[in-house]
Amino acid sequence: MTMQIFTGDVERFCGQQASIRSSTILGSGVAVRSPTTVERWLIVGAGGFGREVYSWTLGQLHAAGTNPRVGFLDDDATVLDKFPELKRLWVGRISDYEPQSGDRLLMAIGDPSAKLAVAEQLTARGGRFVSYIHPTAVLASDVQVGVGVIICPSVVICCNVRLGDFVLMNVGALAGHDSMIGDGCTLSPHADVTGQVVLERGVFLGCRAVILPKIHVGEFSRVGAGSVVISQVKPRVTMMGVPAKRIDWLQKDDDEQLQAG
Ligand SMILES: CC(C)(COP(=O)(O)OP(=O)(O)OC[C@H]1O[C@@H](n2cnc3c(N)ncnc32)[C@H](O)[C@@H]1OP(=O)(O)O)[C@@H](O)C(=O)NCCC(=O)NCCS
């Protein structure tokens, strides 16, 4: 299987990322760290992405322990009302959660700011996040993975890439060689980070966004779906289009066009 490296020797694989040593990695249906001590797996966030994480992990979660319990934490108690088979798995609000020693948490919130705020809250309370890597993902042998990371089906991560904590790489996303993906970044499906790119903390890339080589994207910036970023991106801006421009510039262009018309 593609992910054997995670099941056999995660300490060596992730040796440079000390923080991962206290986490559990699930891959190829096997938890490498004391799976039998995990009593309850909690998916944090029960929206569409939370249900996706549930669908990918359930079989593996059950394989990972002795009949472990699985549930969702979400501040909206009605979030699963339309899904009768899942409704019973809502176990409580994030804000009310009191960690139990046998709990392990999977982060399933897409919005970087919300995700980092919840991560900070739960970690401060003693919540223990794990990282999840789908067995169809392909990772180079020297990739470093932080805590609370979710790597979805068909993701490819090339050599010498570093993923911070709470990074989400959604279905089919790519991280090219020597790139650095900061804490809390979310790469939507098929987002394409080419080589030597830096995404600072909290960057959001929409579906099929492309970041050209050596581009540096400032913290908490957003790149619209299908956009191609060809120049450096300042912090806290939104970029869209091909080539991508700052959204406030696009709107200015529109106004100017209207006046000209
Ligand atoms: C970048 C993004 C987050 C900005 O969202 P926002 O701040 O709410 O902005 P809006 O959606 O209101 O769009 C603002 C303007 O940009 C345009 N726009 C939106 N997305 C665009 C895109 N990807 N490319 C070009 N233009 C876009 C809108 O039409 C709108 O134009 P208008 O002001 O003339 O009406 C959002 O546009 C986006 O691309 N999200 C990605 C969604 C996605 O891939 N989700 C993954 C789910 S798994």
PDB file of N, CA and C in Angstrom, residues 214-248:
ATOM      1  N   LYS A 214       7.886  29.609  -6.370  1.00  0.00           N
ATOM      2  CA  LYS A 214       8.587  30.631  -5.578  1.00  0.00           C
ATOM      3  C   LYS A 214       7.695  31.776  -5.116  1.00  0.00           C
ATOM      4  N   ILE A 215       6.399  31.617  -5.242  1.00  0.00           N
ATOM      5  CA  ILE A 215       5.492  32.672  -4.767  1.00  0.00           C
ATOM      6  C   ILE A 215       5.327  32.553  -3.258  1.00  0.00           C
ATOM      7  N   HIS A 216       5.231  33.720  -2.623  1.00  0.00           N
ATOM      8  CA  HIS A 216       5.042  33.800  -1.178  1.00  0.00           C
ATOM      9  C   HIS A 216       3.651  34.403  -0.948  1.00  0.00           C
ATOM     10  N   VAL A 217       2.800  33.658  -0.258  1.00  0.00           N
ATOM     11  CA  VAL A 217       1.435  34.149  -0.003  1.00  0.00           C
ATOM     12  C   VAL A 217       1.337  34.538   1.466  1.00  0.00           C
ATOM     13  N   GLY A 218       0.984  35.792   1.713  1.00  0.00           N
ATOM     14  CA  GLY A 218       0.947  36.308   3.082  1.00  0.00           C
ATOM     15  C   GLY A 218      -0.174  35.701   3.915  1.00  0.00           C
ATOM     16  N   GLU A 219      -0.046  35.831   5.224  1.00  0.00           N
ATOM     17  CA  GLU A 219      -0.957  35.128   6.136  1.00  0.00           C
ATOM     18  C   GLU A 219      -2.410  35.553   5.947  1.00  0.00           C
ATOM     19  N   PHE A 220      -3.290  34.568   6.077  1.00  0.00           N
ATOM     20  CA  PHE A 220      -4.742  34.744   6.001  1.00  0.00           C
ATOM     21  C   PHE A 220      -5.218  35.344   4.677  1.00  0.00           C
ATOM     22  N   SER A 221      -4.426  35.227   3.642  1.00  0.00           N
ATOM     23  CA  SER A 221      -4.917  35.633   2.321  1.00  0.00           C
ATOM     24  C   SER A 221      -5.734  34.508   1.715  1.00  0.00           C
ATOM     25  N   ARG A 222      -6.589  34.882   0.739  1.00  0.00           N
ATOM     26  CA  ARG A 222      -7.463  33.895   0.096  1.00  0.00           C
ATOM     27  C   ARG A 222      -7.263  33.972  -1.417  1.00  0.00           C
ATOM     28  N   VAL A 223      -7.296  32.802  -2.047  1.00  0.00           N
ATOM     29  CA  VAL A 223      -7.168  32.742  -3.512  1.00  0.00           C
ATOM     30  C   VAL A 223      -8.419  32.053  -4.040  1.00  0.00           C
ATOM     31  N   GLY A 224      -9.132  32.740  -4.946  1.00  0.00           N
ATOM     32  CA  GLY A 224     -10.406  32.226  -5.446  1.00  0.00           C
ATOM     33  C   GLY A 224     -10.247  30.958  -6.273  1.00  0.00           C
ATOM     34  N   ALA A 225     -11.331  30.219  -6.371  1.00  0.00           N
ATOM     35  CA  ALA A 225     -11.340  28.993  -7.158  1.00  0.00           C
ATOM     36  C   ALA A 225     -10.907  29.275  -8.594  1.00  0.00           C
ATOM     37  N   GLY A 226     -10.073  28.429  -9.124  1.00  0.00           N
ATOM     38  CA  GLY A 226      -9.656  28.532 -10.524  1.00  0.00           C
ATOM     39  C   GLY A 226      -8.679  29.663 -10.820  1.00  0.00           C
ATOM     40  N   SER A 227      -8.222  30.351  -9.807  1.00  0.00           N
ATOM     41  CA  SER A 227      -7.318  31.492 -10.036  1.00  0.00           C
ATOM     42  C   SER A 227      -5.875  31.009 -10.186  1.00  0.00           C
ATOM     43  N   VAL A 228      -5.077  31.809 -10.900  1.00  0.00           N
ATOM     44  CA  VAL A 228      -3.659  31.480 -11.082  1.00  0.00           C
ATOM     45  C   VAL A 228      -2.828  32.637 -10.529  1.00  0.00           C
ATOM     46  N   VAL A 229      -2.101  32.383  -9.455  1.00  0.00           N
ATOM     47  CA  VAL A 229      -1.323  33.441  -8.795  1.00  0.00           C
ATOM     48  C   VAL A 229       0.074  33.473  -9.395  1.00  0.00           C
ATOM     49  N   ILE A 230       0.449  34.616  -9.966  1.00  0.00           N
ATOM     50  CA  ILE A 230       1.755  34.713 -10.635  1.00  0.00           C
ATOM     51  C   ILE A 230       2.688  35.714  -9.955  1.00  0.00           C
ATOM     52  N   SER A 231       2.181  36.404  -8.916  1.00  0.00           N
ATOM     53  CA  SER A 231       3.051  37.367  -8.223  1.00  0.00           C
ATOM     54  C   SER A 231       2.855  37.253  -6.716  1.00  0.00           C
ATOM     55  N   GLN A 232       3.777  37.863  -5.969  1.00  0.00           N
ATOM     56  CA  GLN A 232       3.741  37.745  -4.507  1.00  0.00           C
ATOM     57  C   GLN A 232       2.416  38.292  -3.968  1.00  0.00           C
ATOM     58  N   VAL A 233       1.938  37.682  -2.878  1.00  0.00           N
ATOM     59  CA  VAL A 233       0.624  38.060  -2.329  1.00  0.00           C
ATOM     60  C   VAL A 233       0.805  38.601  -0.917  1.00  0.00           C
ATOM     61  N   LYS A 234       0.286  39.779  -0.694  1.00  0.00           N
ATOM     62  CA  LYS A 234       0.382  40.389   0.639  1.00  0.00           C
ATOM     63  C   LYS A 234      -0.519  39.652   1.632  1.00  0.00           C
ATOM     64  N   PRO A 235      -0.314  39.881   2.937  1.00  0.00           N
ATOM     65  CA  PRO A 235      -1.203  39.253   3.930  1.00  0.00           C
ATOM     66  C   PRO A 235      -2.630  39.789   3.833  1.00  0.00           C
ATOM     67  N   ARG A 236      -3.591  38.948   4.162  1.00  0.00           N
ATOM     68  CA  ARG A 236      -4.999  39.321   4.337  1.00  0.00           C
ATOM     69  C   ARG A 236      -5.611  40.000   3.125  1.00  0.00           C
ATOM     70  N   VAL A 237      -5.297  39.494   1.953  1.00  0.00           N
ATOM     71  CA  VAL A 237      -5.966  39.994   0.743  1.00  0.00           C
ATOM     72  C   VAL A 237      -6.644  38.806   0.047  1.00  0.00           C
ATOM     73  N   THR A 238      -7.571  39.134  -0.873  1.00  0.00           N
ATOM     74  CA  THR A 238      -8.230  38.097  -1.663  1.00  0.00           C
ATOM     75  C   THR A 238      -7.832  38.276  -3.113  1.00  0.00           C
ATOM     76  N   MET A 239      -7.365  37.195  -3.707  1.00  0.00           N
ATOM     77  CA  MET A 239      -6.895  37.224  -5.095  1.00  0.00           C
ATOM     78  C   MET A 239      -7.833  36.371  -5.953  1.00  0.00           C
ATOM     79  N   MET A 240      -8.135  36.847  -7.139  1.00  0.00           N
ATOM     80  CA  MET A 240      -9.004  36.068  -8.024  1.00  0.00           C
ATOM     81  C   MET A 240      -8.617  36.283  -9.466  1.00  0.00           C
ATOM     82  N   GLY A 241      -8.908  35.316 -10.294  1.00  0.00           N
ATOM     83  CA  GLY A 241      -8.776  35.448 -11.749  1.00  0.00           C
ATOM     84  C   GLY A 241      -7.499  34.847 -12.293  1.00  0.00           C
ATOM     85  N   VAL A 242      -7.378  34.945 -13.631  1.00  0.00           N
ATOM     86  CA  VAL A 242      -6.212  34.417 -14.336  1.00  0.00           C
ATOM     87  C   VAL A 242      -5.668  35.520 -15.260  1.00  0.00           C
ATOM     88  N   PRO A 243      -4.525  36.092 -14.952  1.00  0.00           N
ATOM     89  CA  PRO A 243      -3.769  35.904 -13.703  1.00  0.00           C
ATOM     90  C   PRO A 243      -4.504  36.555 -12.532  1.00  0.00           C
ATOM     91  N   ALA A 244      -4.246  36.078 -11.332  1.00  0.00           N
ATOM     92  CA  ALA A 244      -4.991  36.559 -10.163  1.00  0.00           C
ATOM     93  C   ALA A 244      -4.638  38.009  -9.838  1.00  0.00           C
ATOM     94  N   LYS A 245      -5.690  38.769  -9.510  1.00  0.00           N
ATOM     95  CA  LYS A 245      -5.492  40.143  -9.043  1.00  0.00           C
ATOM     96  C   LYS A 245      -6.212  40.305  -7.726  1.00  0.00           C
ATOM     97  N   ARG A 246      -5.795  41.318  -6.979  1.00  0.00           N
ATOM     98  CA  ARG A 246      -6.474  41.563  -5.703  1.00  0.00           C
ATOM     99  C   ARG A 246      -7.906  41.964  -5.970  1.00  0.00           C
ATOM    100  N   ILE A 247      -8.830  41.455  -5.140  1.00  0.00           N
ATOM    101  CA  ILE A 247     -10.250  41.678  -5.402  1.00  0.00           C
ATOM    102  C   ILE A 247     -10.578  43.167  -5.358  1.00  0.00           C
ATOM    103  N   ASP A 248      -9.906  43.938  -4.478  1.00  0.00           N
ATOM    104  CA  ASP A 248     -10.227  45.369  -4.434  1.00  0.00           C
ATOM    105  C   ASP A 248      -9.772  46.058  -5.720  1.00  0.00           C
TER     106      ASP A 248
END
